[in-house]
Coordinates of C-alpha atoms and ligand atoms in Angstrom, one line a residue:
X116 CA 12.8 -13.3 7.3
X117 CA 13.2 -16.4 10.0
X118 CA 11.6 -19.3 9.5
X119 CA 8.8 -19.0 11.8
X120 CA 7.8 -15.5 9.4
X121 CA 8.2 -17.5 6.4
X122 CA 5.9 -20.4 7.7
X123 CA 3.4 -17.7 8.8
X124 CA 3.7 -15.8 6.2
X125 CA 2.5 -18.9 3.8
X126 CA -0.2 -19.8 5.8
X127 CA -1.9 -16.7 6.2
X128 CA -0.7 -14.4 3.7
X129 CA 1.0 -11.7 6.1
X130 CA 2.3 -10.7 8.9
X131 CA 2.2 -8.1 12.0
X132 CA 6.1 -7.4 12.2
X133 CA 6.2 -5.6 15.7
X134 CA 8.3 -2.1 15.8
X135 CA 10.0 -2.8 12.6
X136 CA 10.8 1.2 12.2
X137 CA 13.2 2.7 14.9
X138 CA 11.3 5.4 17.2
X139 CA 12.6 8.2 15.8
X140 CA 11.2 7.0 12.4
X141 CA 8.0 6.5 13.3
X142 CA 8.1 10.3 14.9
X143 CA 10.0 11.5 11.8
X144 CA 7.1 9.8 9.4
X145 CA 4.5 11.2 11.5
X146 CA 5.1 14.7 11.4
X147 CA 6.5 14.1 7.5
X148 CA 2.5 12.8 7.1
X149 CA 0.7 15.4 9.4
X150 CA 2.6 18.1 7.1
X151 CA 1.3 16.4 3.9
X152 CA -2.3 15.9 4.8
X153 CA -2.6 19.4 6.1
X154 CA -1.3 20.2 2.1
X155 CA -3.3 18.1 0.4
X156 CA -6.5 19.2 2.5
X157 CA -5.6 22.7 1.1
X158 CA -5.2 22.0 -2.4
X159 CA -7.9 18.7 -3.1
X160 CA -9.8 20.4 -5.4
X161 CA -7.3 22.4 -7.1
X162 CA -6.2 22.0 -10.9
X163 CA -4.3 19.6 -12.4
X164 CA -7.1 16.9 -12.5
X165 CA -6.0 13.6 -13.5
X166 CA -9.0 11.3 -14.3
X167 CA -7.4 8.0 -12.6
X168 CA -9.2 4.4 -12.6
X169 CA -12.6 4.3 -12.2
X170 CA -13.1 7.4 -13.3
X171 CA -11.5 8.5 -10.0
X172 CA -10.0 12.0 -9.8
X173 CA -6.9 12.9 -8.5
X174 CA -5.1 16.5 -8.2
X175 CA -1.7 16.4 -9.2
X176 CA 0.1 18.7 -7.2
X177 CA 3.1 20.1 -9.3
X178 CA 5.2 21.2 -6.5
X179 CA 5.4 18.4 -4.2
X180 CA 4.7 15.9 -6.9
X181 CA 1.9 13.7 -5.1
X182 CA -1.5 12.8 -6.8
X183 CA -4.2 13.0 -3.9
X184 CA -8.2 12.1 -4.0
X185 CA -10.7 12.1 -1.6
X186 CA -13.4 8.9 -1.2
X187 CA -16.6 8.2 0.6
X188 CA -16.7 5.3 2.3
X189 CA -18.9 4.7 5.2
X190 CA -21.7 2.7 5.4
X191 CA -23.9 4.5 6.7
X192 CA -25.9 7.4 5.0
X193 CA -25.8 9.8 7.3
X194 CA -22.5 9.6 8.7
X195 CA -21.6 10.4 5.3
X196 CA -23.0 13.7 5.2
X197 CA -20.1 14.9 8.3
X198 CA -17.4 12.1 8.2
X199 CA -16.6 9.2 6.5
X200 CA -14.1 10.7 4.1
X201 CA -10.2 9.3 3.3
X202 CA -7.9 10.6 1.4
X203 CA -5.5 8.6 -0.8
X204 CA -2.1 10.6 -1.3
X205 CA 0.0 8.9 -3.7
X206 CA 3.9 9.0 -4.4
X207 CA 4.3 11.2 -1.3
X208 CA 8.1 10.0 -1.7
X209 CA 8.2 13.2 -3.9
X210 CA 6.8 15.4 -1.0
X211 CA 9.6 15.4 1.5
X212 CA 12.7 13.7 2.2
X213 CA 11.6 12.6 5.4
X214 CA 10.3 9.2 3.5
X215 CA 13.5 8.8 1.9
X216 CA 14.4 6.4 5.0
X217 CA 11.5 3.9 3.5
X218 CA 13.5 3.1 0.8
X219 CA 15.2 0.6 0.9
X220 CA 14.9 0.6 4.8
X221 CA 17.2 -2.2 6.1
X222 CA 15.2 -4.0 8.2
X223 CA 12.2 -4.2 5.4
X224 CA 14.4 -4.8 2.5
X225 CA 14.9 -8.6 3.6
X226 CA 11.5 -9.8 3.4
X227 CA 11.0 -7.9 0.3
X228 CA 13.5 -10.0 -1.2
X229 CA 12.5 -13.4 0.3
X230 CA 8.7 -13.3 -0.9
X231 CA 9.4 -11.9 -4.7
X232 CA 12.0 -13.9 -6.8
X233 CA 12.8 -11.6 -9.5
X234 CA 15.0 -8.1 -8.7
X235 CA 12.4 -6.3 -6.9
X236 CA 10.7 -2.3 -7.5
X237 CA 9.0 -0.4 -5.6
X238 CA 5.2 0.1 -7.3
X239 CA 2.8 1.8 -4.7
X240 CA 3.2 4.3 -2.2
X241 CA 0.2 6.1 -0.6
X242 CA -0.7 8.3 2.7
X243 CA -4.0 6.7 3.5
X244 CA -6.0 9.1 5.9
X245 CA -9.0 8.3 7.3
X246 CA -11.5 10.3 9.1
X247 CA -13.6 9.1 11.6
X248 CA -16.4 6.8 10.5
X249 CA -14.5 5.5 7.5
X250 CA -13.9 2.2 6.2
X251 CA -12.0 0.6 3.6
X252 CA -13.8 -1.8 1.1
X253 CA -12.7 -5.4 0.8
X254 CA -11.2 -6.4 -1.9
X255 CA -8.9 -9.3 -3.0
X256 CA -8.4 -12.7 -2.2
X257 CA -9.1 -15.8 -4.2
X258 CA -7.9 -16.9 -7.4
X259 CA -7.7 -13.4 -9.1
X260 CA -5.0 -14.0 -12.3
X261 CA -2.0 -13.6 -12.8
X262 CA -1.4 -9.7 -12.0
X263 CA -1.6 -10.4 -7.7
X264 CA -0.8 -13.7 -7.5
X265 CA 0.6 -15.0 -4.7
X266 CA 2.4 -18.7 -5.3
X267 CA 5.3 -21.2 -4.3
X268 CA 7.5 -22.3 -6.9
X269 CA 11.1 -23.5 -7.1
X270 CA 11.5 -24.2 -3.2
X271 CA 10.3 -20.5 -2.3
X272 CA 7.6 -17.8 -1.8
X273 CA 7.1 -15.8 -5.1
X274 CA 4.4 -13.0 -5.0
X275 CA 3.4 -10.5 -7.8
X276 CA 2.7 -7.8 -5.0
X277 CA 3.3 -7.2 -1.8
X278 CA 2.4 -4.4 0.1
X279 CA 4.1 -2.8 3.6
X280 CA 2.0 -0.6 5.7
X281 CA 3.8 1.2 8.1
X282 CA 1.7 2.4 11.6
X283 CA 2.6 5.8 13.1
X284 CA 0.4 5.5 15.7
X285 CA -1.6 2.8 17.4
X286 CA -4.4 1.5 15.7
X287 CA -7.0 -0.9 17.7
X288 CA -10.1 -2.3 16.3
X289 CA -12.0 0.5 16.9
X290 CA -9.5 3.4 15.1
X291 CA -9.9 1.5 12.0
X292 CA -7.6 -1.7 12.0
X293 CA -6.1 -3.1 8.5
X294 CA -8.4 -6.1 8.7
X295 CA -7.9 -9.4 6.7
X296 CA -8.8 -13.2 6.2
X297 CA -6.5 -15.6 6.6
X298 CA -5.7 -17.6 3.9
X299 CA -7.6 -16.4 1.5
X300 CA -4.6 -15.5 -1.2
X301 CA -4.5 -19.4 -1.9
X302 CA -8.1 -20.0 -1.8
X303 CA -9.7 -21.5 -4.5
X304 CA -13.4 -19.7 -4.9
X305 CA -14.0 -16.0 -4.6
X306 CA -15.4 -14.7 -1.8
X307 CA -19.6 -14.9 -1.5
X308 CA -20.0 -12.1 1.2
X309 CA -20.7 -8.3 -0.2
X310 CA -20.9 -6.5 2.7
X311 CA -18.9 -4.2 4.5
X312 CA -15.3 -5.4 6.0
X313 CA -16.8 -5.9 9.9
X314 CA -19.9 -7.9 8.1
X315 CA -17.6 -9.9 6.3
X316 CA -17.3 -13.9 8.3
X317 CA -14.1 -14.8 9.1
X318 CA -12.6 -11.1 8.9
X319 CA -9.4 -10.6 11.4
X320 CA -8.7 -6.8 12.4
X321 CA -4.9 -6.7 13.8
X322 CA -4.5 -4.0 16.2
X323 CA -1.0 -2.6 15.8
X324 CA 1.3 -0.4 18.1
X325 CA 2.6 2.5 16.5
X326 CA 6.4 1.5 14.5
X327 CA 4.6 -2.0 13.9
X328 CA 4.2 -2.6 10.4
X329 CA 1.9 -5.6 8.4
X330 CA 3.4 -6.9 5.4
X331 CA 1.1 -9.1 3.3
X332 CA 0.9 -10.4 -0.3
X333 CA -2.0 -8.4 -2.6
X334 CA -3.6 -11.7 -3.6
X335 CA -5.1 -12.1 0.4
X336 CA -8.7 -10.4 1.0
X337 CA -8.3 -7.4 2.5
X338 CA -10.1 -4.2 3.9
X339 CA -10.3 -1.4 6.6
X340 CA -13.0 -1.8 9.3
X341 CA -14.9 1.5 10.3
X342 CA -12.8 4.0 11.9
X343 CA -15.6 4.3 15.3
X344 CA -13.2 7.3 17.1
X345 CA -12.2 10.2 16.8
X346 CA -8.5 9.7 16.0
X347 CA -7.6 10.2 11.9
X348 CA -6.1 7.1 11.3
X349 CA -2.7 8.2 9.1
X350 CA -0.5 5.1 8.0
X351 CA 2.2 4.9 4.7
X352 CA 1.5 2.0 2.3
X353 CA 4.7 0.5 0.2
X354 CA 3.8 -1.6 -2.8
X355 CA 6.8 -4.0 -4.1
X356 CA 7.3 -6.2 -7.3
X357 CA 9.1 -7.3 -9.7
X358 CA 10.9 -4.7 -11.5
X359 CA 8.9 -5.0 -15.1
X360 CA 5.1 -4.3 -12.9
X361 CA 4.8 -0.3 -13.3
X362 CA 2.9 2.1 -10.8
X363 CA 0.0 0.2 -9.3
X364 CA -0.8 3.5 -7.8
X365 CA -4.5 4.4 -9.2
X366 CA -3.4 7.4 -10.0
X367 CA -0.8 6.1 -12.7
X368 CA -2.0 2.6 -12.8
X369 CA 0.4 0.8 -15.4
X370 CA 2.5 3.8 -15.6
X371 CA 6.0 4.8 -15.1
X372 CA 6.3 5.3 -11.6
X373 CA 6.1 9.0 -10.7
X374 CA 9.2 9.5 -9.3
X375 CA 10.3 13.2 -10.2
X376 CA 14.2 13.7 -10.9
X377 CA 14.5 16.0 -8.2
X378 CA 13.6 12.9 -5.8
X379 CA 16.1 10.2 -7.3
X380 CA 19.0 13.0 -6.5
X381 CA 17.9 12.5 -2.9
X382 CA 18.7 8.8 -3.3
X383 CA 22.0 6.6 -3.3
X384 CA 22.2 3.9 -6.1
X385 CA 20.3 0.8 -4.4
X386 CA 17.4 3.6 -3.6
X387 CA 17.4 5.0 -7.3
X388 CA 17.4 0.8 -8.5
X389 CA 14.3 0.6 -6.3
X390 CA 12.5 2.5 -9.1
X391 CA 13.8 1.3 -11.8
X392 CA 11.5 -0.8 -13.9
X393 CA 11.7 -1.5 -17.5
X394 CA 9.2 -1.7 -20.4
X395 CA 9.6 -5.7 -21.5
X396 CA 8.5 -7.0 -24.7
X397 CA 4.9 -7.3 -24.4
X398 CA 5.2 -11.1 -26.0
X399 CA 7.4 -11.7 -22.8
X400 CA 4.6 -9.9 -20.7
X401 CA 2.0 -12.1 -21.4
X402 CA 3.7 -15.0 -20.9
X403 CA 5.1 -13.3 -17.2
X404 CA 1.6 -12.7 -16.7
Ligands
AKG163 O1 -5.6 0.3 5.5 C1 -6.8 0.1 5.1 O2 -7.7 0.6 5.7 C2 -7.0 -0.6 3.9 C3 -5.8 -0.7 3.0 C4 -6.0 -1.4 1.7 O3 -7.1 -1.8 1.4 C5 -4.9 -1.6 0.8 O4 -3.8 -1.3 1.2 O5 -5.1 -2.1 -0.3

């Protein structure tokens, strides 16, 4: 991470990182996601149900070993009825080994270790697709507790989550862009706006190239503004932290990460320590926390 990223980084809680996957990742990952979706269209509504947060419900698909739900999201009525729809794939690492090259992928690893302090893990992974007319809630930003925090201490960034999304084709404000407000992870109120992410003053949609990816710490307010085309916006979201913070996928929120054996014998060792986390004490959790 150069010191112009770090600098950025700190002031606005993220950053656009232009073609950080090679080309033939980014067509690799695409076609990897395009398989995925088509499988997780198919089997949606089959069993096993896993009741996640929120009363959300996933179906855990045995042989490819992702969790997938679909959500509404729109605000408007009645494109809900035909569009409006996302789904939320999780631990698609288990789904095919073309995602193996996320991780630990060279040129990401770096910042993952400059902005959390402690022997980082990988805690999130999800295949967000969304349909035209969705959008993604905001959420975040603001002095939330301990579990997101973003801070400086001891001469260096030091976040509880950080999150990676990788593009695998362009997105521009219209198709849905990643939106965000600067700054917000060390703000000192919560935010006063309820409304939807476009609504929302001071909102930023970046408009990405496909191989760009945004990196940006959990504790910054966040959202997806309306998807207004026709293009199904696919993208691959990587959560990191440090090693003791379990799946903060909702799926297995709190969890061991669901990483299925078969998966870690794909992997070398630095891969396989990437999902390693341990149960600590939980006197020594709450005092982390
Ligand atoms: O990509 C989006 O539309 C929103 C993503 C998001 O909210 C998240 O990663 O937490």
């Amino acid at each position: 991470m150069t010191e112009t990223e770090q600098y950025t980084f700190d002031l606005n809680g993220y950053l656009v990182i232009p073609q950080l996957l090679a080309t033939d990742e980014t067509a690799s990952l695409a076609k990897a996601a395009e398989v995925l979706t088509e499988h997780a269209e198919d089997h949606l509504e089959d069993p096993p149900r896993v009741t996640a947060l929120r009363g959300v419900a996933y179906h855990r698909d045995e042989e490819l070993g992702y969790h997938v739900s679909c959500n509404w999201r729109s605000g408007d009525d009645t494109a809900k009825q035909v569009n409006g729809r996302s789904l939320l794939i999780e631990d698609f690492f288990n789904a095919n080994s073309a995602f193996d090259c996320l991780v630990n992928h060279a040129r990401t690893q770096p910042y993952v270790t400059a902005l959390i302090s402690e022997r980082p893990a990988i805690n999130n992974s999800e295949l967000r697709v969304r349909y035209p007319g969705n959008l993604s809630g905001t959420h975040m930003g603001g002095p939330l507790g301990a579990k997101y925090r973003y801070r400086f201490y001891d001469g260096r960034m030091d976040c509880m989550m950080i999150r990676v999304i990788y593009f695998l084709h362009d997105v521009s404000t219209d198709q849905g862009a990643f939106c965000v407000v600067p700054g917000t992870h060390k703000s000192n109120f919560a935010s006063p706006y309820h409304c939807a992410p476009h609504e929302e003053p001071n909102m930023v949609p970046l408009e990405v190239k496909a191989g760009d990816a945004i990196l940006f710490t959990e504790n910054l307010r966040h959202g997806g503004v309306p998807n207004l085309s026709e293009q199904v916006r696919k993208t691959l979201h990587v959560g990191y932290g440090p090693y003791w913070l379990k799946s903060q996928n909702i799926a297995t929120m709190d969890q061991d990460p669901y990483i299925l054996e078969q998966t870690l014998e794909r992997y070398d060792d630095a891969q396989k320590h990437l999902f390693h986390t341990y149960e600590l004490p939980k006197r020594v959790l709450t005092r982390a926390r």
